Coordinates of C-alpha atoms and ligand atoms in Angstrom, one line a residue:
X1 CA 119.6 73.0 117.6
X2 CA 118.0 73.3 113.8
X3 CA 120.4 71.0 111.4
X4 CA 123.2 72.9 110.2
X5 CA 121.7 73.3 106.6
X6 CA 118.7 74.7 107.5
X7 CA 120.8 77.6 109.2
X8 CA 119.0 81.0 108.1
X9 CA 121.3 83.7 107.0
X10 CA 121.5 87.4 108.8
X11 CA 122.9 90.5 107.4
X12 CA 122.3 93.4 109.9
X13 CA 122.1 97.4 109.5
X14 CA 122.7 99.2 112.5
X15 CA 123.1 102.8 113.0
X16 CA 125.4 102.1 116.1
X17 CA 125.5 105.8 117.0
X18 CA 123.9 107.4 119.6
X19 CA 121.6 104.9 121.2
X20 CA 122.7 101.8 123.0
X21 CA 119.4 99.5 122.3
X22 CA 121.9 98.5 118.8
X23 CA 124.2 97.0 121.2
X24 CA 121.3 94.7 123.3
X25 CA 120.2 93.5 119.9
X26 CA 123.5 92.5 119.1
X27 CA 124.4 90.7 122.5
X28 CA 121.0 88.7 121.3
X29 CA 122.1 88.4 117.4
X30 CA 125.9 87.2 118.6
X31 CA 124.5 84.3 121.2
X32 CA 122.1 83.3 118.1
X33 CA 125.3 83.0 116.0
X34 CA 127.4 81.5 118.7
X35 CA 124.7 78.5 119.2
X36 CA 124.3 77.0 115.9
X37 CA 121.0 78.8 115.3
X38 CA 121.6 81.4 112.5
X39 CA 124.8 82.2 110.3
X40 CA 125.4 85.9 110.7
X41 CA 127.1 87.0 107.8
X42 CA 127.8 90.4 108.0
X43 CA 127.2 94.3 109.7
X44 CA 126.5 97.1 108.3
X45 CA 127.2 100.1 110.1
X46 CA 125.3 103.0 108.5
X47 CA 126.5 105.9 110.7
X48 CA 129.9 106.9 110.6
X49 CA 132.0 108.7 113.6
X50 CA 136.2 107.9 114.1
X51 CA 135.4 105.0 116.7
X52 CA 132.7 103.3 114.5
X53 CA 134.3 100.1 113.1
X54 CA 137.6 100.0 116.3
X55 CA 133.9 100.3 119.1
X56 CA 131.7 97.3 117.1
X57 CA 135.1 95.4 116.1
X58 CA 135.7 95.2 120.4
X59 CA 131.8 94.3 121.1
X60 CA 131.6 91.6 118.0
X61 CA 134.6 90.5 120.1
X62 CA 133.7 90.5 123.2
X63 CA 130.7 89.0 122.5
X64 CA 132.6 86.3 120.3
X65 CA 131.9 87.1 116.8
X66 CA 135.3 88.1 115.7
X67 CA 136.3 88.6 111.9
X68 CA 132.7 88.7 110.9
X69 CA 132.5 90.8 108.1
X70 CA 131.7 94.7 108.6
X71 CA 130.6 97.9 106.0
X72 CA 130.7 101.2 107.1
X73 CA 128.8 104.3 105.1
X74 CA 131.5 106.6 105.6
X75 CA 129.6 109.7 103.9
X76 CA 127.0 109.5 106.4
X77 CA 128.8 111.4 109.0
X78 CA 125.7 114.1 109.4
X79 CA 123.3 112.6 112.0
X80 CA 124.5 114.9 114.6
X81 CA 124.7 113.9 118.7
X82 CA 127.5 112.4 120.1
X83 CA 127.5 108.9 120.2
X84 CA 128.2 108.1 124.3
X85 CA 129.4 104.4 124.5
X86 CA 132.5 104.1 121.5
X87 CA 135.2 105.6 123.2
X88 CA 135.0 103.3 126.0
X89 CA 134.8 100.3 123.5
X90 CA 137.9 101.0 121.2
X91 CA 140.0 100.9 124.1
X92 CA 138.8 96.7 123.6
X93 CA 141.0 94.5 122.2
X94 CA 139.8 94.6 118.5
X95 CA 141.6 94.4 114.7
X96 CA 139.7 96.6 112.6
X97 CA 139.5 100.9 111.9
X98 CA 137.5 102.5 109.8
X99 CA 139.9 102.2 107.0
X100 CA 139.0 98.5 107.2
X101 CA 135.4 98.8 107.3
X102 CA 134.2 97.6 103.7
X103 CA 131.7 99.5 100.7
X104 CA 128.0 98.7 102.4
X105 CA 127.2 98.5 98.7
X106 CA 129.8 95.7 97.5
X107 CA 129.3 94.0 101.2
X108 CA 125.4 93.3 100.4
X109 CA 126.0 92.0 97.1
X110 CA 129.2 89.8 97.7
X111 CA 127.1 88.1 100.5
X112 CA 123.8 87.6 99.2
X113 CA 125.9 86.3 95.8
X114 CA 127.7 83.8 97.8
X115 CA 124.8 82.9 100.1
X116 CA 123.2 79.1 99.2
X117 CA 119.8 80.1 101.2
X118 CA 117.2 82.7 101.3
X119 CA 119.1 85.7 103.4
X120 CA 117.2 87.8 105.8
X121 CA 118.2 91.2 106.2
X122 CA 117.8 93.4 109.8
X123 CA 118.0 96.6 109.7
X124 CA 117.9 98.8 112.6
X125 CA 119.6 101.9 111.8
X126 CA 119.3 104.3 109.3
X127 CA 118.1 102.9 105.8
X128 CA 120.5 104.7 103.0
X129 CA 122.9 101.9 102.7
X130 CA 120.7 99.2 101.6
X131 CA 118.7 101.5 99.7
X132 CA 122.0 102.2 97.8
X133 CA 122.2 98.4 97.3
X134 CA 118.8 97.7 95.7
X135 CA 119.8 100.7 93.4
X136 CA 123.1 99.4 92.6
X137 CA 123.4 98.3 89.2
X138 CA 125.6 95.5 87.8
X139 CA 129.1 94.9 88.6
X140 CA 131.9 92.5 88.4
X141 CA 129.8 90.4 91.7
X142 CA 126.8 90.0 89.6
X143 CA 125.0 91.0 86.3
X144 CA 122.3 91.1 88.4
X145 CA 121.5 94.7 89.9
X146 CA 120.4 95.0 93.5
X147 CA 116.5 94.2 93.5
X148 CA 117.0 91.8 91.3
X149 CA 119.8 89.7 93.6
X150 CA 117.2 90.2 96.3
X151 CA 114.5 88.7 94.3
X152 CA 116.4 85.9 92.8
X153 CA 117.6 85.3 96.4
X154 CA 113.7 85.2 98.0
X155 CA 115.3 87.8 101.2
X156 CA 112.9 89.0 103.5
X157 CA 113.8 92.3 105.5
X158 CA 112.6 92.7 109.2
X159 CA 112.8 96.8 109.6
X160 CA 112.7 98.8 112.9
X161 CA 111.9 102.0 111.5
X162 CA 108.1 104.0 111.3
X163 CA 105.4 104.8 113.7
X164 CA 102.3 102.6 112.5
X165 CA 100.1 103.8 115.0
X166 CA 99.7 107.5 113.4
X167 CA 99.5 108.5 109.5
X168 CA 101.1 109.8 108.6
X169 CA 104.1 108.7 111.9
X170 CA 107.5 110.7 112.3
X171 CA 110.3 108.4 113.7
X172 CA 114.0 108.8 114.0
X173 CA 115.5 106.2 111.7
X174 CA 113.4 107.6 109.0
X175 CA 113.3 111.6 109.7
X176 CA 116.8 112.2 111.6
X177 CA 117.7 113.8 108.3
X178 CA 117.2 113.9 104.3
X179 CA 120.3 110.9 103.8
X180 CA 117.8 108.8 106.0
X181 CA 114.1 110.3 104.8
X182 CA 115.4 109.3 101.1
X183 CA 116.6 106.2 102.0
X184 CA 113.6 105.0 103.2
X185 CA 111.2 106.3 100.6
X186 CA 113.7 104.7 98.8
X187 CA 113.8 101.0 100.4
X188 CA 109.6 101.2 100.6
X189 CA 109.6 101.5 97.1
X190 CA 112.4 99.3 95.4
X191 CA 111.9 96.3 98.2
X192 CA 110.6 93.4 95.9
X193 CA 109.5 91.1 98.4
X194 CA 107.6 91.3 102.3
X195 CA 109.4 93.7 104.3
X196 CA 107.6 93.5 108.5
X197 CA 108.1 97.0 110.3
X198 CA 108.5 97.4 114.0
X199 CA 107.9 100.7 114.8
X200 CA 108.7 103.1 117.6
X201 CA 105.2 103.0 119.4
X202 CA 106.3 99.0 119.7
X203 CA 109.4 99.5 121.4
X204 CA 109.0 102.4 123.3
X205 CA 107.7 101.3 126.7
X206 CA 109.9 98.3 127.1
X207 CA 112.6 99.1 129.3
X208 CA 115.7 95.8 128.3
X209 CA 119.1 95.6 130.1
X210 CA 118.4 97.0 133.9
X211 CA 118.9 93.5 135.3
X212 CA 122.4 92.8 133.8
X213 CA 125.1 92.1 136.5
X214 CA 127.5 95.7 136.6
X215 CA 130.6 94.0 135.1
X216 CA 128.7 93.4 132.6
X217 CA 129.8 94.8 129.0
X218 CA 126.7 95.5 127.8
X219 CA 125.8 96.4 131.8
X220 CA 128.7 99.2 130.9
X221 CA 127.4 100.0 127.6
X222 CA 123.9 101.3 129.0
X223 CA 125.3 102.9 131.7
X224 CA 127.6 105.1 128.8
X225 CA 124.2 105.7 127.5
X226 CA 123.0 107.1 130.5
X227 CA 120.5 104.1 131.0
X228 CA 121.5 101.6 134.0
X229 CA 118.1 101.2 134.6
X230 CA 117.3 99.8 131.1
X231 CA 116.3 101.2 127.9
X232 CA 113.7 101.3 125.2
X233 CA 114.2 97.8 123.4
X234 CA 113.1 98.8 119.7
X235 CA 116.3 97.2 118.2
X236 CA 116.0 93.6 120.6
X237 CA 112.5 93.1 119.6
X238 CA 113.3 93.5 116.0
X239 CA 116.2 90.8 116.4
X240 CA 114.0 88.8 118.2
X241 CA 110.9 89.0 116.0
X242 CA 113.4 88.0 112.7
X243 CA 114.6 85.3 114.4
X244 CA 111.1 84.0 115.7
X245 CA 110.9 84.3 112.0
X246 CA 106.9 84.1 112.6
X247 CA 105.3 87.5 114.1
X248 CA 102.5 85.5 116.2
X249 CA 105.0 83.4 117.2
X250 CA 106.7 86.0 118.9
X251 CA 103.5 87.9 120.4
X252 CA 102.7 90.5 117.6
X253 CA 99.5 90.4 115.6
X254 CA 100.2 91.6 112.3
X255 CA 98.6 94.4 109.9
X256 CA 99.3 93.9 106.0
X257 CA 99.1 96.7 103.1
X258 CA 101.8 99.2 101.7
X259 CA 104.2 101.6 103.5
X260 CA 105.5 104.3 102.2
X261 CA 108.1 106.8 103.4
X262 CA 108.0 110.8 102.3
X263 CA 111.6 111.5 100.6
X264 CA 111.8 114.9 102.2
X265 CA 110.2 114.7 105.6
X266 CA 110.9 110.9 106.7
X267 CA 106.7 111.1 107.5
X268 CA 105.6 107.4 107.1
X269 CA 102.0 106.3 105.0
X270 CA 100.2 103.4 105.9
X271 CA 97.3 101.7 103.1
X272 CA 96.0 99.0 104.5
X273 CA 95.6 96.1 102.5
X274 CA 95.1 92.4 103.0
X275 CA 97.5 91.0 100.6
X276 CA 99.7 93.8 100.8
X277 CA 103.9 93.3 100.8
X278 CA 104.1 95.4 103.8
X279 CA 103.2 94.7 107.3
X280 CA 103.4 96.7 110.8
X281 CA 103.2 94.1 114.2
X282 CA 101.5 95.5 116.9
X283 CA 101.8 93.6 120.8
X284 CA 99.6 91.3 122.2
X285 CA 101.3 90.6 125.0
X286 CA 102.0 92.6 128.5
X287 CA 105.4 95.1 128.3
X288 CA 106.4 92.9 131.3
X289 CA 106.3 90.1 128.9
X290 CA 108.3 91.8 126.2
X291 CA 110.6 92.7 129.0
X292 CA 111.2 89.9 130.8
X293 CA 111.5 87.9 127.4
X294 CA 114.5 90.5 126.4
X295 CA 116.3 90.3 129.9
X296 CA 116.2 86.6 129.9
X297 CA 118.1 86.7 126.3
X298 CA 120.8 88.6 127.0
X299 CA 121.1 87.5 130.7
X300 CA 124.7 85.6 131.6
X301 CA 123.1 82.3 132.4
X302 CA 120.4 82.4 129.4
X303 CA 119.9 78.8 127.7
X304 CA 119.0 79.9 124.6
X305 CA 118.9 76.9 122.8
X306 CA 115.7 76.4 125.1
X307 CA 114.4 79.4 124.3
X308 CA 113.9 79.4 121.0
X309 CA 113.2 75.7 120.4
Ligands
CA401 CA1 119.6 101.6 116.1

């Protein structure tokens, strides 16, 4: 286990709506918690339905991560679908509603103020609440407004959103609507520091979560989803790439330059650049790899102090 004060700070975004590959990361981001390794600070939930905060209240639970802190964005109720997998949760043994869920906005700031090291933010949902952070100006938290906390605070962002492999690339978490397409132009631009994209051509083809035992909550979770077989792990990766915390580490080559997202469309740019901010990983290993890596991680009888040593 890394010494207690070299513990690096999460703050995750998650979308935790229709697709159930939020839920594997978290099984992944809670076992990194619960071991020493990371100090997850807080969730952002940047989709809103009735069950939002009740459904990830009973996971964070079940999965031992009670009373961590949780925002929800509760003006962005216009994704559209019908999230499968919430109903099932609220009916979990949990302590917090929607009415409890904090302002993403205030959340962001009150924990990067009071964080002592470098935080790293995941984001795996849709990107208008931490854009609305980097915009926020000063407040009673800080005099500082949100890019600037960010700076002072050296965070690095670790973003599954894009496709990298076409320019311009259409993918969900930036096109599913205009609250998400101008949230991302919006985080591309303000960012002041490296922000590392995994896109959806990365994710794709690795299938996570078919080898889970059935009484398995997460097991139950992709079944919801329609998915007992497994599903496409964009969400795991990302969680697993930030807390590699190195992308050749973690079996990605890297391309460097600037991003940047369309407001309108959600269409995603590429310029390559060598010392660029910006960077998209692309695989160097096997799917199977990927795979097996993933099921290993959120598998009952995972040592995951050994894995990530
Ligand atoms: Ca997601």
């Amino acid at each position: 286990m890394k010494h207690v004060e070299n513990l690096r700070n999460f703050i995750l975004g998650t979308d935790w709506w229709t697709d159930c590959d939020d839920a594997v990361a978290l099984r992944i981001l809670a076992r990194a918690h619960a071991s020493g390794m990371v100090r997850l600070l807080g969730v952002v939930i940047n989709a809103c339905m009735e069950l939002s905060v009740a459904s990830l209240d009973a996971y964070l639970t079940a999965e031992g991560l009670s009373g961590i802190p949780l925002a929800l964005d509760r003006e962005a109720t216009d994704f559209g679908g019908n999230p499968p997998y919430q109903r099932r949760l609220s009916k979990l043994p949990h302590m917090r509603e929607n009415a409890d869920g904090e302002n993403p906005v205030t959340l962001y700031r009150r924990l990067i103020v009071s964080a002592e090291r470098p935080v790293d933010i995941l984001e795996i949902g849709y990107p208008q609440a931490l854009a609305a952070f980097l915009a926020s100006p000063a407040d009673e938290i800080s005099p500082l407004s949100g890019v600037e906390l960010v700076s002072q605070n050296r965070s690095r962002l670790w973003m599954m959103a894009g496709k990298w492999d076409e320019n311009p690339g259409r993918e969900n978490n930036f096109c599913r609507n205009i609250r998400a397409a101008s949230g991302g132009e919006a985080v591309c631009r303000l960012w002041p520091g490296e922000i590392t994209f995994l896109g959806f051509e990365v994710g794709r083809d690795i299938l996570s979560g078919g080898k889970l035992p059935p009484d398995d909550l997460l097991a139950q979770i992709l079944s919801d989803h329609g998915s007992p077989g497994g599903r496409s792990s964009w969400d795991p990766m990302l969680v697993d790439l930030a807390l590699m915390g190195d992308a050749s580490a973690a079996g990605y080559t890297c391309i460097s330059g600037r991003a940047r997202v369309d407001a309108r469309t959600g269409e995603n740019y590429f310029t390559p650049a060598p010392d660029g901010p910006h960077r998209y990983v692309v695989r160097k290993l096997s799917n199977d790899d990927y795979r097996d890596r993933l099921n290993w991680l959120i598998a009952p009888e995972c040592d995951f102090h050994a894995f990530y040593r």
